[in-house]
Amino acid sequence: MEKLLIKGGNILKGEISCSGAKNAALPMIAATILNDEEIIFRNLPYLQDITTMFELLGSMGANISLDESMDFSICANKLTDLEARYELVKTMRASILVLGPMVTKYGYAKIALPGGCAIGSRPVNFHLDALKKLGASISLENGYIEAKADRLIGADIVFDGVTVTGTENIMMAACLAKGKTTLRNVAMEPEVSDLADFLNLMGAKIKGAGSELIEIEGVEYLNSTTYTIPADRIEAGTYLVAAAATGGEIKINSIQPERLNNVIERLKLAGALIEVNANSISLDMINKRPLPVDISTSPFPGFPTDMQAQFSVLNALADGESIVKENVFENRFMHVQELNRMGCNISISGNIAKIIGVNKISGAQVMATDLRASASLILAGLVAKGETIVDRIYHIDRGYERIEEKLSYLGADITRLPS
């Protein structure tokens, strides 16, 4: 199993561009099932989750190719197997996103209950209850979801809780449903708006994405299109925090800064000088120790749960005490034990972490438990005195494209060790 070896103490300085957003790309790849024509994607990130989604669609009969410009072409117009098998689905929760498109396009889907990061409950019942309201019959047996429908019929649906993948799944299903569908209490994440933009380019009729209410007027078919995946806001946030933690400076290009407003404001409170332009963010933390900043995670536009672990590292190095409250996932403090082994002072009570900042931390051999926990351990290793080995980095490869290359370019001493 591959590992990352980090020799800490280097200050990060430089300029990088963000990769395409995994959380935007995955639902769009699933949405190609809705189309009878070729879809071309530009700026797709090279990540394990993207590869897994390609393997999943390929196993069902989709044709996927890569051209000399590194653009991907997907044609999923003749799926021959309407089953998403456990061997692929078990590694990635986002595989549930093929459920809505398959039911609305083919009238049938059999999907293994998904796996992925063990960071807490992400129930699929929101997806299933909404599909039932659209007219699908649902059964659960032997670890599989089986859904059937002659044709989905538009309905007024209120989600019991805010769910990003649930919103995306049902929005895709409603695109080919008969009549109008109204979705209430939906996720407002930028990736939901990106998916709506992509679907509308193909001929869907979606209004309201980015707000708490989305309206979809069903259409008979969708057209071919070419789409450029937007930049990954969480990747950008991670590198901003990495530069701040090491007392460095960084400029991140090819990003939409407004998608990181909450993170940017808290970095300013931590003492960072930040300049925001139309497509870039610059951070200066030279010769500064971070100030403690309380954070409380919530769905967009609040502080993202996907940045909680990284910001906790910054707080662990701060001059003072802070409180981090995790409101989205109930099991997302698994990185804390590993950070404490490196010398951090973090205590957990329920969904609250109390962090007392320390002057220095030491390298250690640590084990990643999920994607963002992996990122936090890498950030800690960049700052720690001595060597840090991060094990089980297959998690990081699910969500960060060439992370060791980008960090090395910024001045980090980081090496991927073979299995």
Short mmCIF file of C-alpha atoms in Angstrom, two decimals:
data_model
loop_
_atom_site.label_atom_id
_atom_site.label_comp_id
_atom_site.label_asym_id
_atom_site.label_seq_id
_atom_site.Cartn_x
_atom_site.Cartn_y
_atom_site.Cartn_z
CA MET A 1 0.00 0.00 0.00
CA GLU A 2 1.49 3.37 -1.06
CA LYS A 3 2.47 5.99 1.52
CA LEU A 4 3.53 9.62 1.58
CA LEU A 5 6.79 10.59 3.24
CA ILE A 6 6.89 14.23 4.36
CA LYS A 7 9.90 16.04 5.80
CA GLY A 8 8.34 18.99 7.58
CA GLY A 9 9.47 22.55 8.13
CA ASN A 10 9.45 23.98 4.61
CA ILE A 11 7.49 27.17 3.95
CA LEU A 12 5.07 26.88 1.04
CA LYS A 13 5.38 29.63 -1.56
CA GLY A 14 4.23 29.85 -5.15
CA GLU A 15 1.38 29.83 -7.62
CA ILE A 16 -0.78 26.91 -8.72
CA SER A 17 -4.01 26.24 -10.59
CA CYS A 18 -6.88 24.13 -9.33
CA SER A 19 -7.96 20.87 -10.90
CA GLY A 20 -11.53 20.18 -11.93
CA ALA A 21 -13.97 19.56 -9.10
CA LYS A 22 -14.61 15.90 -8.33
CA ASN A 23 -17.93 16.67 -6.67
CA ALA A 24 -19.11 18.47 -9.79
CA ALA A 25 -17.78 15.89 -12.23
CA LEU A 26 -19.24 12.74 -10.66
CA PRO A 27 -22.95 13.64 -11.02
CA MET A 28 -22.32 14.93 -14.53
CA ILE A 29 -20.75 11.64 -15.55
CA ALA A 30 -23.80 9.86 -14.13
CA ALA A 31 -26.04 12.27 -16.07
CA THR A 32 -24.63 11.05 -19.39
CA ILE A 33 -26.95 8.05 -18.92
CA LEU A 34 -29.84 10.41 -19.69
CA ASN A 35 -28.49 11.23 -23.14
CA ASP A 36 -28.62 9.39 -26.45
CA GLU A 37 -25.62 11.26 -27.87
CA GLU A 38 -21.95 11.90 -27.17
CA ILE A 39 -20.95 14.10 -24.24
CA ILE A 40 -17.48 15.68 -24.09
CA PHE A 41 -15.90 16.75 -20.80
CA ARG A 42 -12.95 19.08 -20.43
CA ASN A 43 -10.86 19.58 -17.28
CA LEU A 44 -11.88 16.28 -15.70
CA PRO A 45 -9.56 15.59 -12.75
CA TYR A 46 -7.49 12.41 -12.79
CA LEU A 47 -8.79 10.84 -9.58
CA GLN A 48 -9.65 7.38 -8.34
CA ASP A 49 -13.33 8.29 -7.89
CA ILE A 50 -13.53 9.45 -11.51
CA THR A 51 -11.90 6.21 -12.67
CA THR A 52 -14.35 4.21 -10.57
CA MET A 53 -17.33 6.03 -12.10
CA PHE A 54 -15.91 5.35 -15.57
CA GLU A 55 -15.52 1.68 -14.70
CA LEU A 56 -19.09 1.58 -13.42
CA LEU A 57 -20.55 3.09 -16.59
CA GLY A 58 -18.27 0.97 -18.74
CA SER A 59 -19.45 -2.20 -16.99
CA MET A 60 -23.01 -1.27 -17.95
CA GLY A 61 -22.15 -0.73 -21.62
CA ALA A 62 -21.13 2.93 -21.96
CA ASN A 63 -18.33 3.87 -24.37
CA ILE A 64 -15.65 6.14 -22.90
CA SER A 65 -12.64 7.51 -24.75
CA LEU A 66 -9.84 10.05 -24.28
CA ASP A 67 -8.53 12.25 -27.10
CA GLU A 68 -5.17 13.93 -27.63
CA SER A 69 -6.41 17.10 -25.90
CA MET A 70 -7.16 15.07 -22.75
CA ASP A 71 -10.90 15.57 -23.24
CA PHE A 72 -13.15 12.65 -22.34
CA SER A 73 -15.99 11.50 -24.54
CA ILE A 74 -18.84 9.45 -23.07
CA CYS A 75 -21.66 7.81 -24.96
CA ALA A 76 -24.09 5.95 -22.69
CA ASN A 77 -26.97 5.62 -25.13
CA LYS A 78 -27.08 1.82 -25.22
CA LEU A 79 -26.60 0.45 -21.74
CA THR A 80 -26.78 -3.32 -21.89
CA ASP A 81 -26.57 -4.04 -18.15
CA LEU A 82 -28.74 -2.08 -15.73
CA GLU A 83 -27.02 -3.33 -12.60
CA ALA A 84 -24.37 -1.44 -10.63
CA ARG A 85 -22.50 -4.21 -8.89
CA TYR A 86 -21.11 -4.20 -5.39
CA GLU A 87 -17.48 -4.69 -6.47
CA LEU A 88 -17.43 -1.14 -7.87
CA VAL A 89 -20.08 0.57 -5.79
CA LYS A 90 -18.53 -0.44 -2.44
CA THR A 91 -15.64 2.01 -2.78
CA MET A 92 -17.63 5.16 -3.59
CA ARG A 93 -20.88 6.55 -2.24
CA ALA A 94 -21.31 8.77 -5.28
CA SER A 95 -22.16 5.68 -7.34
CA ILE A 96 -25.73 6.08 -6.02
CA LEU A 97 -25.97 8.95 -8.54
CA VAL A 98 -26.61 6.53 -11.40
CA LEU A 99 -29.89 5.45 -9.78
CA GLY A 100 -32.08 8.39 -10.83
CA PRO A 101 -30.80 8.58 -14.41
CA MET A 102 -31.21 4.82 -14.96
CA VAL A 103 -34.77 4.66 -13.63
CA THR A 104 -36.00 7.66 -15.59
CA LYS A 105 -34.24 6.64 -18.83
CA TYR A 106 -34.60 2.85 -18.81
CA GLY A 107 -37.39 2.25 -16.30
CA TYR A 108 -35.19 -0.04 -14.22
CA ALA A 109 -32.10 0.05 -12.01
CA LYS A 110 -30.42 -2.36 -9.64
CA ILE A 111 -27.80 -0.64 -7.51
CA ALA A 112 -25.69 -2.04 -4.68
CA LEU A 113 -25.94 0.02 -1.52
CA PRO A 114 -22.90 2.32 -1.72
CA GLY A 115 -19.72 2.47 0.33
CA GLY A 116 -17.02 5.11 0.59
CA CYS A 117 -15.59 7.13 3.46
CA ALA A 118 -16.78 6.03 6.90
CA ILE A 119 -17.47 9.56 8.14
CA GLY A 120 -21.05 9.10 9.27
CA SER A 121 -24.56 8.45 8.16
CA ARG A 122 -25.45 9.54 4.63
CA PRO A 123 -28.78 7.77 4.27
CA VAL A 124 -30.07 6.85 0.84
CA ASN A 125 -33.66 6.95 2.08
CA PHE A 126 -33.92 10.58 0.94
CA HIS A 127 -33.21 9.39 -2.62
CA LEU A 128 -35.60 6.45 -2.40
CA ASP A 129 -38.50 8.32 -0.80
CA ALA A 130 -38.28 11.00 -3.51
CA LEU A 131 -38.18 8.42 -6.31
CA LYS A 132 -41.29 6.80 -4.84
CA LYS A 133 -43.06 10.16 -5.03
CA LEU A 134 -42.10 10.31 -8.70
CA GLY A 135 -43.82 6.96 -9.19
CA ALA A 136 -41.01 4.42 -8.90
CA SER A 137 -41.47 1.15 -7.04
CA ILE A 138 -38.51 0.43 -4.75
CA SER A 139 -37.35 -2.76 -3.07
CA LEU A 140 -34.29 -3.52 -0.94
CA GLU A 141 -32.93 -7.04 -0.90
CA ASN A 142 -29.53 -8.68 -0.40
CA GLY A 143 -27.75 -5.33 -0.22
CA TYR A 144 -29.22 -4.01 -3.48
CA ILE A 145 -31.72 -1.30 -4.37
CA GLU A 146 -34.08 -2.30 -7.16
CA ALA A 147 -36.18 0.43 -8.75
CA LYS A 148 -38.82 0.16 -11.47
CA ALA A 149 -41.07 2.63 -13.28
CA ASP A 150 -42.91 2.79 -16.61
CA ARG A 151 -42.29 6.55 -16.67
CA LEU A 152 -41.67 8.84 -13.76
CA ILE A 153 -44.33 11.47 -13.14
CA GLY A 154 -43.52 14.95 -11.83
CA ALA A 155 -44.32 15.64 -8.19
CA ASP A 156 -43.89 18.14 -5.37
CA ILE A 157 -41.10 16.79 -3.15
CA VAL A 158 -39.87 18.11 0.19
CA PHE A 159 -36.60 16.57 1.39
CA ASP A 160 -36.60 15.70 5.09
CA GLY A 161 -32.97 16.81 5.32
CA VAL A 162 -30.52 18.69 3.13
CA THR A 163 -28.75 16.19 0.86
CA VAL A 164 -26.40 17.07 -1.99
CA THR A 165 -26.44 13.72 -3.80
CA GLY A 166 -30.17 13.33 -3.10
CA THR A 167 -30.87 16.70 -4.69
CA GLU A 168 -28.70 15.82 -7.68
CA ASN A 169 -30.14 12.34 -8.12
CA ILE A 170 -33.76 13.47 -8.12
CA MET A 171 -33.03 16.53 -10.26
CA MET A 172 -31.59 14.19 -12.90
CA ALA A 173 -34.51 11.78 -12.59
CA ALA A 174 -37.03 14.61 -13.02
CA CYS A 175 -35.41 15.82 -16.26
CA LEU A 176 -37.11 13.03 -18.27
CA ALA A 177 -40.18 12.68 -16.04
CA LYS A 178 -43.61 13.64 -17.36
CA GLY A 179 -44.70 17.05 -16.18
CA LYS A 180 -43.34 19.41 -13.55
CA THR A 181 -41.32 18.47 -10.46
CA THR A 182 -40.72 20.85 -7.58
CA LEU A 183 -37.92 20.07 -5.11
CA ARG A 184 -37.94 21.85 -1.74
CA ASN A 185 -35.35 22.03 1.05
CA VAL A 186 -32.66 21.15 -1.47
CA ALA A 187 -28.90 21.49 -1.22
CA MET A 188 -27.54 24.83 -2.44
CA GLU A 189 -23.95 23.73 -3.02
CA PRO A 190 -22.25 25.17 -6.14
CA GLU A 191 -21.92 21.64 -7.53
CA VAL A 192 -25.74 21.38 -7.64
CA SER A 193 -25.86 24.57 -9.71
CA ASP A 194 -23.09 23.22 -11.94
CA LEU A 195 -25.10 20.07 -12.59
CA ALA A 196 -28.19 22.11 -13.42
CA ASP A 197 -26.17 24.24 -15.85
CA PHE A 198 -24.81 21.09 -17.50
CA LEU A 199 -28.27 19.51 -17.80
CA ASN A 200 -29.76 22.73 -19.18
CA LEU A 201 -27.05 22.84 -21.84
CA MET A 202 -28.29 19.40 -22.92
CA GLY A 203 -31.85 20.70 -23.17
CA ALA A 204 -33.26 20.16 -19.68
CA LYS A 205 -35.56 22.79 -18.17
CA ILE A 206 -34.34 23.49 -14.62
CA LYS A 207 -34.87 26.68 -12.65
CA GLY A 208 -33.80 27.68 -9.16
CA ALA A 209 -30.63 25.64 -8.63
CA GLY A 210 -28.59 27.36 -5.95
CA SER A 211 -31.70 28.25 -3.96
CA GLU A 212 -33.87 26.20 -1.59
CA LEU A 213 -36.40 25.43 -4.33
CA ILE A 214 -35.74 23.86 -7.71
CA GLU A 215 -38.33 23.46 -10.48
CA ILE A 216 -37.88 20.97 -13.31
CA GLU A 217 -40.10 20.66 -16.36
CA GLY A 218 -39.65 17.21 -17.86
CA VAL A 219 -38.51 16.85 -21.48
CA GLU A 220 -38.55 13.93 -23.91
CA TYR A 221 -34.82 13.75 -24.60
CA LEU A 222 -31.50 15.52 -24.05
CA ASN A 223 -28.90 16.65 -26.59
CA SER A 224 -25.13 16.37 -26.97
CA THR A 225 -22.92 19.02 -25.40
CA THR A 226 -19.35 19.87 -24.39
CA TYR A 227 -18.73 20.99 -20.82
CA THR A 228 -15.71 22.23 -18.89
CA ILE A 229 -15.61 21.04 -15.27
CA PRO A 230 -15.24 24.01 -12.87
CA ALA A 231 -12.37 24.29 -10.40
CA ASP A 232 -12.41 22.33 -7.13
CA ARG A 233 -13.20 24.75 -4.28
CA ILE A 234 -12.16 22.23 -1.60
CA GLU A 235 -8.80 21.64 -3.24
CA ALA A 236 -8.29 25.41 -3.34
CA GLY A 237 -9.26 25.73 0.32
CA THR A 238 -6.88 22.95 1.29
CA TYR A 239 -3.89 24.61 -0.37
CA LEU A 240 -4.78 27.98 1.15
CA VAL A 241 -4.79 26.42 4.62
CA ALA A 242 -1.54 24.55 3.85
CA ALA A 243 0.21 27.80 2.98
CA ALA A 244 -1.22 29.52 6.07
CA ALA A 245 -0.14 26.65 8.36
CA THR A 246 3.46 26.76 7.09
CA GLY A 247 3.68 30.55 7.33
CA GLY A 248 3.89 30.89 3.58
CA GLU A 249 2.23 32.65 0.69
CA ILE A 250 0.30 31.31 -2.27
CA LYS A 251 -1.72 32.37 -5.28
CA ILE A 252 -4.37 30.00 -6.58
CA ASN A 253 -5.58 30.51 -10.13
CA SER A 254 -8.53 29.19 -12.13
CA ILE A 255 -10.90 29.36 -9.17
CA GLN A 256 -14.25 31.02 -8.43
CA PRO A 257 -13.48 32.83 -5.15
CA GLU A 258 -17.12 33.42 -4.21
CA ARG A 259 -17.48 29.70 -3.64
CA LEU A 260 -14.98 29.95 -0.77
CA ASN A 261 -16.26 33.10 0.95
CA ASN A 262 -16.77 31.38 4.30
CA VAL A 263 -13.29 29.81 4.29
CA ILE A 264 -11.68 33.07 3.15
CA GLU A 265 -13.32 35.03 5.97
CA ARG A 266 -12.03 32.60 8.58
CA LEU A 267 -8.54 32.64 7.11
CA LYS A 268 -8.61 36.42 7.48
CA LEU A 269 -9.66 36.00 11.12
CA ALA A 270 -6.69 33.65 11.53
CA GLY A 271 -4.41 36.50 10.46
CA ALA A 272 -3.92 35.86 6.76
CA LEU A 273 -3.70 38.72 4.29
CA ILE A 274 -5.91 37.74 1.37
CA GLU A 275 -6.45 39.35 -2.02
CA VAL A 276 -9.35 38.15 -4.15
CA ASN A 277 -9.60 38.76 -7.89
CA ALA A 278 -12.08 37.50 -10.47
CA ASN A 279 -10.41 34.12 -10.93
CA SER A 280 -7.73 33.94 -8.25
CA ILE A 281 -7.06 34.07 -4.52
CA SER A 282 -3.76 35.20 -2.98
CA LEU A 283 -2.80 34.51 0.66
CA ASP A 284 0.12 35.90 2.67
CA MET A 285 0.92 34.42 6.09
CA ILE A 286 4.67 35.17 6.14
CA ASN A 287 6.15 35.38 9.67
CA LYS A 288 2.76 34.92 11.31
CA ARG A 289 1.43 32.38 13.76
CA PRO A 290 -2.27 31.75 13.15
CA LEU A 291 -4.88 33.12 15.52
CA PRO A 292 -7.54 30.68 16.81
CA VAL A 293 -10.85 30.77 14.95
CA ASP A 294 -14.06 29.03 16.01
CA ILE A 295 -15.82 27.23 13.19
CA SER A 296 -19.17 25.49 12.86
CA THR A 297 -19.84 23.41 9.76
CA SER A 298 -23.09 23.62 7.81
CA PRO A 299 -24.34 23.16 4.25
CA PHE A 300 -23.40 25.81 1.68
CA PRO A 301 -23.09 28.77 2.01
CA GLY A 302 -21.87 27.88 5.52
CA PHE A 303 -18.42 26.60 6.44
CA PRO A 304 -17.93 23.35 4.48
CA THR A 305 -17.59 20.10 6.38
CA ASP A 306 -15.01 19.11 3.76
CA MET A 307 -12.70 21.85 5.12
CA GLN A 308 -13.17 21.07 8.82
CA ALA A 309 -10.24 18.66 9.21
CA GLN A 310 -7.80 20.96 7.39
CA PHE A 311 -8.81 24.04 9.37
CA SER A 312 -8.53 22.04 12.59
CA VAL A 313 -4.81 21.67 11.84
CA LEU A 314 -4.49 25.44 11.49
CA ASN A 315 -6.27 25.89 14.82
CA ALA A 316 -4.01 23.27 16.42
CA LEU A 317 -1.03 25.51 15.61
CA ALA A 318 -2.74 28.75 16.67
CA ASP A 319 -1.88 31.01 19.58
CA GLY A 320 -4.88 30.23 21.76
CA GLU A 321 -7.98 28.06 22.06
CA SER A 322 -10.73 27.38 19.56
CA ILE A 323 -13.90 25.36 19.19
CA VAL A 324 -14.77 23.33 16.09
CA LYS A 325 -18.35 22.15 15.83
CA GLU A 326 -19.18 19.47 13.25
CA ASN A 327 -22.88 19.64 12.34
CA VAL A 328 -22.99 17.68 9.08
CA PHE A 329 -21.47 14.24 9.77
CA GLU A 330 -21.44 12.63 13.20
CA ASN A 331 -18.20 10.69 12.75
CA ARG A 332 -15.85 13.22 11.20
CA PHE A 333 -13.24 13.64 13.92
CA MET A 334 -11.31 10.46 13.18
CA HIS A 335 -8.25 12.51 12.24
CA VAL A 336 -8.03 13.92 15.78
CA GLN A 337 -6.43 10.83 17.33
CA GLU A 338 -3.69 10.84 14.69
CA LEU A 339 -3.10 14.59 15.05
CA ASN A 340 -2.76 14.21 18.81
CA ARG A 341 -0.09 11.55 18.23
CA MET A 342 1.88 14.30 16.47
CA GLY A 343 1.58 16.59 19.48
CA CYS A 344 -1.66 18.45 18.86
CA ASN A 345 -3.92 19.14 21.84
CA ILE A 346 -7.46 18.35 20.73
CA SER A 347 -10.26 16.90 22.86
CA ILE A 348 -13.61 15.67 21.59
CA SER A 349 -17.01 15.86 23.25
CA GLY A 350 -19.84 14.74 21.02
CA ASN A 351 -19.75 16.85 17.87
CA ILE A 352 -17.44 19.47 19.36
CA ALA A 353 -13.64 19.60 19.28
CA LYS A 354 -11.81 21.83 21.75
CA ILE A 355 -8.42 22.77 20.36
CA ILE A 356 -5.59 24.29 22.39
CA GLY A 357 -2.90 25.58 20.08
CA VAL A 358 0.69 24.37 20.47
CA ASN A 359 3.99 25.89 19.36
CA LYS A 360 5.23 22.84 17.50
CA ILE A 361 4.30 19.31 16.52
CA SER A 362 6.47 16.32 15.65
CA GLY A 363 6.47 13.92 12.74
CA ALA A 364 5.03 10.45 13.20
CA GLN A 365 3.65 7.52 11.27
CA VAL A 366 -0.08 8.16 10.91
CA MET A 367 -2.97 6.44 9.17
CA ALA A 368 -5.62 8.15 7.07
CA THR A 369 -9.24 7.19 7.70
CA ASP A 370 -11.04 9.20 5.01
CA LEU A 371 -10.41 11.69 2.24
CA ARG A 372 -10.32 14.97 4.17
CA ALA A 373 -8.66 13.35 7.19
CA SER A 374 -5.86 12.40 4.78
CA ALA A 375 -5.48 16.02 3.76
CA SER A 376 -5.30 17.17 7.39
CA LEU A 377 -2.53 14.66 8.17
CA ILE A 378 -0.53 15.83 5.16
CA LEU A 379 -0.92 19.44 6.28
CA ALA A 380 0.24 18.51 9.76
CA GLY A 381 3.23 16.68 8.27
CA LEU A 382 4.23 19.81 6.32
CA VAL A 383 4.54 21.73 9.59
CA ALA A 384 5.86 19.00 11.90
CA LYS A 385 9.47 18.70 12.95
CA GLY A 386 11.04 15.60 11.41
CA GLU A 387 9.48 12.99 9.17
CA THR A 388 5.84 12.04 8.84
CA ILE A 389 4.61 8.97 7.00
CA VAL A 390 0.95 9.03 5.97
CA ASP A 391 -0.40 5.54 5.37
CA ARG A 392 -3.51 4.44 3.43
CA ILE A 393 -3.24 7.32 0.97
CA TYR A 394 -5.68 5.69 -1.43
CA HIS A 395 -8.15 7.99 0.33
CA ILE A 396 -6.28 11.10 -0.81
CA ASP A 397 -6.13 9.81 -4.39
CA ARG A 398 -9.92 9.78 -4.42
CA GLY A 399 -10.12 13.56 -4.19
CA TYR A 400 -6.81 15.35 -4.85
CA GLU A 401 -5.09 15.25 -8.22
CA ARG A 402 -1.29 14.82 -7.93
CA ILE A 403 -1.21 16.34 -4.45
CA GLU A 404 2.45 15.52 -3.85
CA GLU A 405 3.43 17.12 -7.16
CA LYS A 406 1.58 20.34 -6.42
CA LEU A 407 2.93 20.57 -2.88
CA SER A 408 6.46 19.87 -4.12
CA TYR A 409 6.09 22.67 -6.65
CA LEU A 410 5.23 24.96 -3.73
CA GLY A 411 8.37 23.90 -1.86
CA ALA A 412 7.27 20.94 0.25
CA ASP A 413 9.56 17.94 0.77
CA ILE A 414 7.05 15.18 0.03
CA THR A 415 7.57 11.84 -1.68
CA ARG A 416 5.25 9.01 -2.64
CA LEU A 417 6.61 5.68 -1.43
CA PRO A 418 5.72 2.52 -3.36
CA SER A 419 3.79 -0.35 -1.83
#
